[in-house]
N, CA, C and O atoms as a DFTB+ gen file, in Angstrom:
472 C
 N C O
     1  1       5.866     -34.899       2.845
     2  2       6.510     -34.059       1.859
     3  2       7.299     -32.968       2.578
     4  3       6.839     -32.403       3.570
     5  1       8.468     -32.690       2.072
     6  2       9.336     -31.692       2.661
     7  2       9.539     -30.532       1.696
     8  3       9.301     -30.651       0.494
     9  1       9.981     -29.415       2.244
    10  2      10.193     -28.211       1.439
    11  2      11.113     -28.488       0.255
    12  3      10.852     -28.027      -0.856
    13  1      12.184     -29.237       0.488
    14  2      13.141     -29.498      -0.587
    15  2      12.589     -30.473      -1.630
    16  3      13.192     -30.654      -2.688
    17  1      11.447     -31.101      -1.340
    18  2      10.819     -32.017      -2.290
    19  2       9.954     -31.291      -3.313
    20  3       9.540     -31.882      -4.311
    21  1       9.683     -30.021      -3.071
    22  2       8.801     -29.244      -3.940
    23  2       9.641     -28.408      -4.899
    24  3      10.680     -27.866      -4.522
    25  1       9.190     -28.312      -6.112
    26  2       9.844     -27.488      -7.123
    27  2       9.981     -26.068      -6.580
    28  3       9.019     -25.495      -6.070
    29  1      11.189     -25.504      -6.693
    30  2      11.462     -24.174      -6.126
    31  2      10.554     -23.094      -6.716
    32  3      10.116     -22.191      -6.003
    33  1      10.276     -23.186      -7.995
    34  2       9.405     -22.200      -8.644
    35  2       7.986     -22.272      -8.063
    36  3       7.359     -21.241      -7.817
    37  1       7.491     -23.484      -7.846
    38  2       6.157     -23.656      -7.258
    39  2       6.130     -23.153      -5.821
    40  3       5.144     -22.562      -5.379
    41  1       7.209     -23.388      -5.103
    42  2       7.310     -22.928      -3.722
    43  2       7.319     -21.397      -3.663
    44  3       6.635     -20.803      -2.829
    45  1       8.088     -20.767      -4.539
    46  2       8.124     -19.298      -4.605
    47  2       6.752     -18.731      -4.952
    48  3       6.326     -17.727      -4.382
    49  1       6.068     -19.373      -5.881
    50  2       4.736     -18.928      -6.294
    51  2       3.749     -19.021      -5.123
    52  3       2.946     -18.113      -4.908
    53  1       3.815     -20.115      -4.375
    54  2       2.925     -20.292      -3.227
    55  2       3.233     -19.269      -2.135
    56  3       2.315     -18.718      -1.528
    57  1       4.501     -19.013      -1.883
    58  2       4.892     -18.027      -0.880
    59  2       4.417     -16.637      -1.287
    60  3       3.904     -15.885      -0.458
    61  1       4.585     -16.297      -2.554
    62  2       4.133     -14.999      -3.061
    63  2       2.628     -14.843      -2.858
    64  3       2.163     -13.775      -2.458
    65  1       1.878     -15.885      -3.127
    66  2       0.429     -15.853      -2.952
    67  2       0.050     -15.628      -1.490
    68  3      -0.856     -14.849      -1.194
    69  1       0.736     -16.304      -0.584
    70  2       0.458     -16.155       0.848
    71  2       0.792     -14.741       1.321
    72  3       0.026     -14.148       2.080
    73  1       1.920     -14.198       0.884
    74  2       2.304     -12.838       1.281
    75  2       1.295     -11.832       0.743
    76  3       0.892     -10.920       1.465
    77  1       0.879     -11.981      -0.514
    78  2      -0.137     -11.085      -1.087
    79  2      -1.444     -11.161      -0.293
    80  3      -2.089     -10.142      -0.047
    81  1      -1.821     -12.352       0.097
    82  2      -3.041     -12.538       0.878
    83  2      -2.922     -11.855       2.238
    84  3      -3.865     -11.206       2.692
    85  1      -1.781     -11.998       2.881
    86  2      -1.551     -11.338       4.174
    87  2      -1.609      -9.821       4.028
    88  3      -2.201      -9.139       4.864
    89  1      -1.002      -9.295       2.979
    90  2      -1.027      -7.852       2.732
    91  2      -2.463      -7.386       2.543
    92  3      -2.835      -6.313       3.018
    93  1      -3.273      -8.185       1.851
    94  2      -4.659      -7.767       1.619
    95  2      -5.479      -7.804       2.904
    96  3      -6.463      -7.073       3.018
    97  1      -5.104      -8.629       3.867
    98  2      -5.820      -8.674       5.147
    99  2      -5.368      -7.581       6.105
   100  3      -6.174      -7.037       6.859
   101  1      -4.080      -7.263       6.075
   102  2      -3.500      -6.350       7.061
   103  2      -3.252      -4.958       6.498
   104  3      -3.392      -3.968       7.215
   105  1      -2.888      -4.872       5.230
   106  2      -2.510      -3.596       4.630
   107  2      -1.049      -3.296       4.907
   108  3      -0.377      -4.031       5.631
   109  1      -0.567      -2.210       4.324
   110  2       0.822      -1.799       4.545
   111  2       0.875      -0.310       4.847
   112  3       0.071       0.470       4.337
   113  1       1.819       0.065       5.671
   114  2       2.067       1.478       5.963
   115  2       2.976       2.000       4.856
   116  3       4.153       1.646       4.787
   117  1       2.424       2.835       4.000
   118  2       3.166       3.312       2.834
   119  2       4.386       4.144       3.225
   120  3       5.303       4.307       2.419
   121  1       4.410       4.668       4.441
   122  2       5.538       5.500       4.869
   123  2       6.690       4.700       5.462
   124  3       7.743       5.264       5.757
   125  1       6.506       3.396       5.640
   126  2       7.593       2.570       6.165
   127  2       7.852       1.316       5.337
   128  3       8.888       0.674       5.510
   129  1       6.945       0.958       4.451
   130  2       7.047      -0.299       3.705
   131  2       8.204      -0.287       2.712
   132  3       8.550       0.746       2.139
   133  1       8.787      -1.459       2.529
   134  2       9.863      -1.641       1.551
   135  2       9.266      -1.812       0.156
   136  3       8.064      -2.029       0.003
   137  1      10.115      -1.714      -0.845
   138  2       9.664      -1.925      -2.221
   139  2       9.110      -3.335      -2.378
   140  3       8.084      -3.535      -3.028
   141  1       9.783      -4.300      -1.789
   142  2       9.361      -5.692      -1.917
   143  2       7.960      -5.898      -1.353
   144  3       7.166      -6.645      -1.924
   145  1       7.651      -5.243      -0.242
   146  2       6.323      -5.373       0.350
   147  2       5.282      -4.613      -0.471
   148  3       4.177      -5.111      -0.685
   149  1       5.626      -3.422      -0.927
   150  2       4.690      -2.635      -1.737
   151  2       4.320      -3.360      -3.030
   152  3       3.207      -3.207      -3.531
   153  1       5.245      -4.143      -3.567
   154  2       4.969      -4.906      -4.788
   155  2       3.860      -5.927      -4.579
   156  3       3.247      -6.377      -5.548
   157  1       3.593      -6.297      -3.342
   158  2       2.564      -7.297      -3.030
   159  2       1.179      -6.677      -2.877
   160  3       0.193      -7.399      -2.727
   161  1       1.094      -5.352      -2.913
   162  2      -0.190      -4.666      -2.787
   163  2      -0.952      -4.798      -4.104
   164  3      -0.389      -4.598      -5.181
   165  1      -2.225      -5.136      -4.006
   166  2      -3.062      -5.267      -5.194
   167  2      -3.007      -3.991      -6.030
   168  3      -3.197      -2.890      -5.514
   169  1      -2.746      -4.153      -7.323
   170  2      -2.694      -3.009      -8.227
   171  2      -1.306      -2.439      -8.439
   172  3      -1.083      -1.699      -9.397
   173  1      -0.364      -2.771      -7.558
   174  2       0.998      -2.247      -7.703
   175  2       1.904      -3.311      -8.301
   176  3       1.644      -4.508      -8.176
   177  1       2.960      -2.865      -8.946
   178  2       3.984      -3.767      -9.466
   179  2       5.342      -3.201      -9.065
   180  3       5.408      -2.234      -8.307
   181  1       6.408      -3.783      -9.558
   182  2       7.736      -3.327      -9.135
   183  2       7.998      -1.876      -9.539
   184  3       8.647      -1.137      -8.798
   185  1       7.506      -1.465     -10.693
   186  2       7.728      -0.087     -11.148
   187  2       6.983       0.916     -10.280
   188  3       7.562       1.912      -9.846
   189  1       5.703       0.663     -10.024
   190  2       4.939       1.613      -9.202
   191  2       5.425       1.598      -7.759
   192  3       5.410       2.634      -7.094
   193  1       5.855       0.443      -7.267
   194  2       6.401       0.381      -5.907
   195  2       7.679       1.218      -5.816
   196  3       7.881       1.954      -4.850
   197  1       8.528       1.100      -6.821
   198  2       9.763       1.896      -6.850
   199  2       9.434       3.384      -6.933
   200  3      10.054       4.199      -6.250
   201  1       8.460       3.735      -7.767
   202  2       8.053       5.135      -7.895
   203  2       7.468       5.676      -6.592
   204  3       7.657       6.847      -6.263
   205  1       6.764       4.828      -5.856
   206  2       6.250       5.229      -4.539
   207  2       7.393       5.589      -3.602
   208  3       7.338       6.596      -2.895
   209  1       8.423       4.761      -3.602
   210  2       9.576       5.030      -2.734
   211  2      10.302       6.306      -3.152
   212  3      10.750       7.074      -2.301
   213  1      10.416       6.528      -4.449
   214  2      11.058       7.757      -4.931
   215  2      10.254       8.982      -4.507
   216  3      10.821       9.982      -4.066
   217  1       8.938       8.899      -4.642
   218  2       8.086      10.029      -4.251
   219  2       8.141      10.242      -2.744
   220  3       8.170      11.381      -2.277
   221  1       8.156       9.150      -1.981
   222  2       8.253       9.255      -0.519
   223  2       9.554       9.937      -0.125
   224  3       9.577      10.746       0.802
   225  1      10.634       9.616      -0.820
   226  2      11.925      10.253      -0.540
   227  2      11.877      11.746      -0.853
   228  3      12.501      12.550      -0.162
   229  1      11.137      12.111      -1.891
   230  2      11.011      13.527      -2.268
   231  2      10.216      14.331      -1.250
   232  3      10.619      15.428      -0.863
   233  1       9.082      13.781      -0.818
   234  2       8.182      14.547       0.055
   235  2       8.384      14.249       1.535
   236  3       7.905      14.991       2.392
   237  1       9.090      13.170       1.835
   238  2       9.377      12.825       3.218
   239  2       8.328      11.972       3.897
   240  3       8.661      11.122       4.722
   241  1       7.057      12.187       3.561
   242  2       5.984      11.473       4.260
   243  2       4.679      11.685       3.497
   244  3       4.301      12.821       3.211
   245  1       3.997      10.599       3.170
   246  2       2.658      10.736       2.597
   247  2       1.713      11.120       3.723
   248  3       1.698      10.468       4.767
   249  1       0.925      12.168       3.526
   250  2      -0.001      12.618       4.564
   251  2      -1.409      12.084       4.363
   252  3      -2.190      12.028       5.314
   253  1      -1.744      11.692       3.146
   254  2      -3.074      11.145       2.888
   255  2      -3.015      10.214       1.687
   256  3      -2.067      10.247       0.902
   257  1      -4.034       9.392       1.560
   258  2      -4.099       8.505       0.401
   259  2      -4.174       9.311      -0.889
   260  3      -3.707       8.858      -1.934
   261  1      -4.754      10.493      -0.822
   262  2      -4.832      11.348      -2.016
   263  2      -3.438      11.646      -2.563
   264  3      -3.271      11.821      -3.770
   265  1      -2.430      11.705      -1.679
   266  2      -1.050      11.961      -2.110
   267  2      -0.534      10.883      -3.061
   268  3       0.386      11.129      -3.841
   269  1      -1.124       9.691      -2.996
   270  2      -0.681       8.602      -3.864
   271  2      -0.861       8.952      -5.337
   272  3      -0.131       8.453      -6.194
   273  1      -1.831       9.807      -5.626
   274  2      -2.098      10.192      -7.011
   275  2      -0.956      11.024      -7.603
   276  3      -0.907      11.231      -8.816
   277  1      -0.039      11.502      -6.757
   278  2       1.113      12.263      -7.256
   279  2       2.268      11.351      -7.661
   280  3       3.309      11.827      -8.114
   281  1       2.085      10.049      -7.499
   282  2       3.133       9.082      -7.826
   283  2       3.021       8.696      -9.301
   284  3       1.943       8.350      -9.784
   285  1       4.136       8.759      -9.998
   286  2       4.179       8.365     -11.402
   287  2       3.735       6.907     -11.536
   288  3       4.298       6.020     -10.894
   289  1       2.729       6.665     -12.367
   290  2       2.238       5.304     -12.582
   291  2       0.985       4.975     -11.799
   292  3       0.355       3.947     -12.048
   293  1       0.609       5.828     -10.857
   294  2      -0.639       5.589     -10.130
   295  2      -1.707       6.490     -10.737
   296  3      -1.790       7.685     -10.452
   297  1      -2.513       5.873     -11.578
   298  2      -3.627       6.571     -12.209
   299  2      -4.905       6.231     -11.432
   300  3      -4.838       5.455     -10.479
   301  1      -6.046       6.774     -11.800
   302  2      -7.271       6.491     -11.038
   303  2      -7.602       4.998     -10.908
   304  3      -8.108       4.568      -9.871
   305  1      -7.324       4.214     -11.938
   306  2      -7.611       2.784     -11.867
   307  2      -6.689       2.077     -10.873
   308  3      -7.142       1.250     -10.082
   309  1      -5.412       2.399     -10.915
   310  2      -4.454       1.797      -9.976
   311  2      -4.794       2.240      -8.556
   312  3      -4.767       1.429      -7.630
   313  1      -5.110       3.513      -8.382
   314  2      -5.489       4.033      -7.066
   315  2      -6.690       3.269      -6.519
   316  3      -6.711       2.896      -5.346
   317  1      -7.683       3.037      -7.364
   318  2      -8.879       2.314      -6.928
   319  2      -8.532       0.911      -6.443
   320  3      -9.124       0.422      -5.481
   321  1      -7.574       0.260      -7.106
   322  2      -7.182      -1.093      -6.728
   323  2      -6.350      -1.134      -5.451
   324  3      -6.513      -2.045      -4.639
   325  1      -5.465      -0.163      -5.262
   326  2      -4.498      -0.259      -4.160
   327  2      -4.876       0.512      -2.901
   328  3      -4.405       0.177      -1.815
   329  1      -5.711       1.532      -3.022
   330  2      -5.948       2.461      -1.905
   331  2      -6.432       1.786      -0.629
   332  3      -6.021       2.181       0.463
   333  1      -7.281       0.794      -0.736
   334  2      -7.807       0.138       0.458
   335  2      -6.790      -0.708       1.204
   336  3      -7.027      -1.095       2.348
   337  1      -5.666      -0.998       0.572
   338  2      -4.637      -1.839       1.189
   339  2      -3.446      -1.027       1.684
   340  3      -2.513      -1.572       2.273
   341  1      -3.488       0.278       1.440
   342  2      -2.398       1.160       1.862
   343  2      -2.876       2.009       3.025
   344  3      -3.887       2.704       2.928
   345  1      -2.146       1.947       4.119
   346  2      -2.492       2.715       5.310
   347  2      -1.529       3.879       5.476
   348  3      -0.339       3.781       5.174
   349  1      -2.076       4.978       5.963
   350  2      -1.262       6.158       6.249
   351  2      -1.602       6.606       7.659
   352  3      -2.719       7.037       7.942
   353  1      -0.619       6.497       8.531
   354  2      -0.811       6.867       9.931
   355  2      -0.303       8.279      10.154
   356  3       0.646       8.721       9.506
   357  1      -0.938       8.976      11.071
   358  2      -0.535      10.350      11.349
   359  2       0.835      10.366      12.004
   360  3       1.084       9.652      12.975
   361  1       1.705      11.175      11.466
   362  2       3.027      11.397      12.030
   363  2       2.988      12.784      12.650
   364  3       2.922      13.788      11.941
   365  1       3.028      12.835      13.964
   366  2       2.875      14.109      14.680
   367  2       3.862      15.169      14.203
   368  3       3.527      16.353      14.150
   369  1       5.074      14.749      13.857
   370  2       6.100      15.706      13.444
   371  2       5.899      16.192      12.014
   372  3       6.241      17.329      11.691
   373  1       5.345      15.332      11.153
   374  2       5.303      15.655       9.734
   375  2       3.906      15.916       9.186
   376  3       3.772      16.439       8.080
   377  1       2.863      15.563       9.934
   378  2       1.512      15.687       9.398
   379  2       0.897      17.042       9.668
   380  3       1.171      17.688      10.679
   381  1       0.074      17.443       8.753
   382  2      -0.718      18.650       8.887
   383  2      -2.110      18.190       9.308
   384  3      -2.785      17.499       8.546
   385  1      -2.547      18.563      10.509
   386  2      -3.829      18.083      11.029
   387  2      -4.991      18.436      10.120
   388  3      -6.006      17.739      10.116
   389  1      -4.862      19.503       9.354
   390  2      -5.946      19.910       8.460
   391  2      -6.151      18.871       7.360
   392  3      -7.287      18.614       6.963
   393  1      -5.072      18.270       6.861
   394  2      -5.183      17.315       5.760
   395  2      -5.257      15.869       6.228
   396  3      -5.528      14.987       5.413
   397  1      -5.029      15.593       7.502
   398  2      -5.028      14.207       7.976
   399  2      -6.442      13.644       7.975
   400  3      -7.365      14.262       8.507
   401  1      -6.606      12.479       7.380
   402  2      -7.886      11.781       7.338
   403  2      -7.722      10.490       8.143
   404  3      -7.030       9.578       7.692
   405  1      -8.343      10.392       9.329
   406  2      -8.182       9.195      10.165
   407  2      -8.526       7.890       9.446
   408  3      -7.948       6.850       9.757
   409  1      -9.446       7.928       8.503
   410  2      -9.815       6.707       7.782
   411  2      -8.694       6.206       6.874
   412  3      -8.730       5.059       6.427
   413  1      -7.696       7.051       6.596
   414  2      -6.539       6.618       5.805
   415  2      -5.716       5.562       6.539
   416  3      -4.903       4.872       5.924
   417  1      -5.920       5.433       7.837
   418  2      -5.184       4.440       8.631
   419  2      -5.989       3.153       8.798
   420  3      -5.616       2.283       9.584
   421  1      -7.084       3.034       8.063
   422  2      -7.945       1.852       8.163
   423  2      -8.025       1.146       6.812
   424  3      -7.442       1.593       5.825
   425  1      -8.749       0.048       6.792
   426  2      -8.958      -0.693       5.553
   427  2     -10.162      -0.162       4.774
   428  3     -10.525      -0.721       3.740
   429  1     -10.781       0.910       5.262
   430  2     -11.914       1.503       4.557
   431  2     -11.399       2.152       3.273
   432  3     -10.475       2.965       3.307
   433  1     -11.997       1.790       2.157
   434  2     -11.585       2.354       0.870
   435  2     -12.074       3.792       0.778
   436  3     -13.175       4.093       1.238
   437  1     -11.280       4.686       0.195
   438  2     -11.682       6.095       0.087
   439  2     -13.064       6.313      -0.530
   440  3     -13.748       7.278      -0.188
   441  1     -13.474       5.436      -1.428
   442  2     -14.798       5.607      -2.031
   443  2     -15.927       5.373      -1.027
   444  3     -17.080       5.705      -1.303
   445  1     -15.599       4.801       0.138
   446  2     -16.608       4.531       1.168
   447  2     -16.487       5.449       2.378
   448  3     -17.175       5.237       3.377
   449  1     -15.630       6.460       2.313
   450  2     -15.447       7.360       3.455
   451  2     -16.755       8.026       3.872
   452  3     -17.039       8.125       5.066
   453  1     -17.550       8.480       2.916
   454  2     -18.808       9.144       3.261
   455  2     -19.714       8.217       4.060
   456  3     -20.321       8.634       5.047
   457  1     -19.805       6.979       3.643
   458  2     -20.611       5.991       4.364
   459  2     -20.062       5.751       5.764
   460  3     -20.821       5.695       6.732
   461  1     -18.756       5.612       5.871
   462  2     -18.119       5.340       7.164
   463  2     -18.282       6.506       8.128
   464  3     -18.360       6.302       9.339
   465  1     -18.332       7.714       7.607
   466  2     -18.444       8.894       8.460
   467  2     -19.865       9.138       8.945
   468  3     -20.067       9.914       9.879
   469  1     -20.861       8.492       8.330
   470  2     -22.264       8.687       8.742
   471  2     -22.558       8.061      10.077
   472  3     -23.687       8.138      10.560
């Protein structure tokens, strides 16, 4: 079977599933990710991904996962779904060391930070 032998819609659906799976294994850097990649994060859709980019443009750099709650469309339920797949790395030029949480750069979900810090 060849790629051109498969229905294009089925092929797109399979590719989307694989990309979503990869995102869930690796995560995304919210400060560099494109809208298309952010749309693949669990809990996000095209609207919230676009709103993330708009908020990033306003503030310049997300400093912590908590900053995600300032994005239009990210409520506590959406945050719970997406937070573990979004990574935030310290930017020496833009980060405030007081607010930087090293676990934000890992796959550890914020609800488990206390456990991880023990």
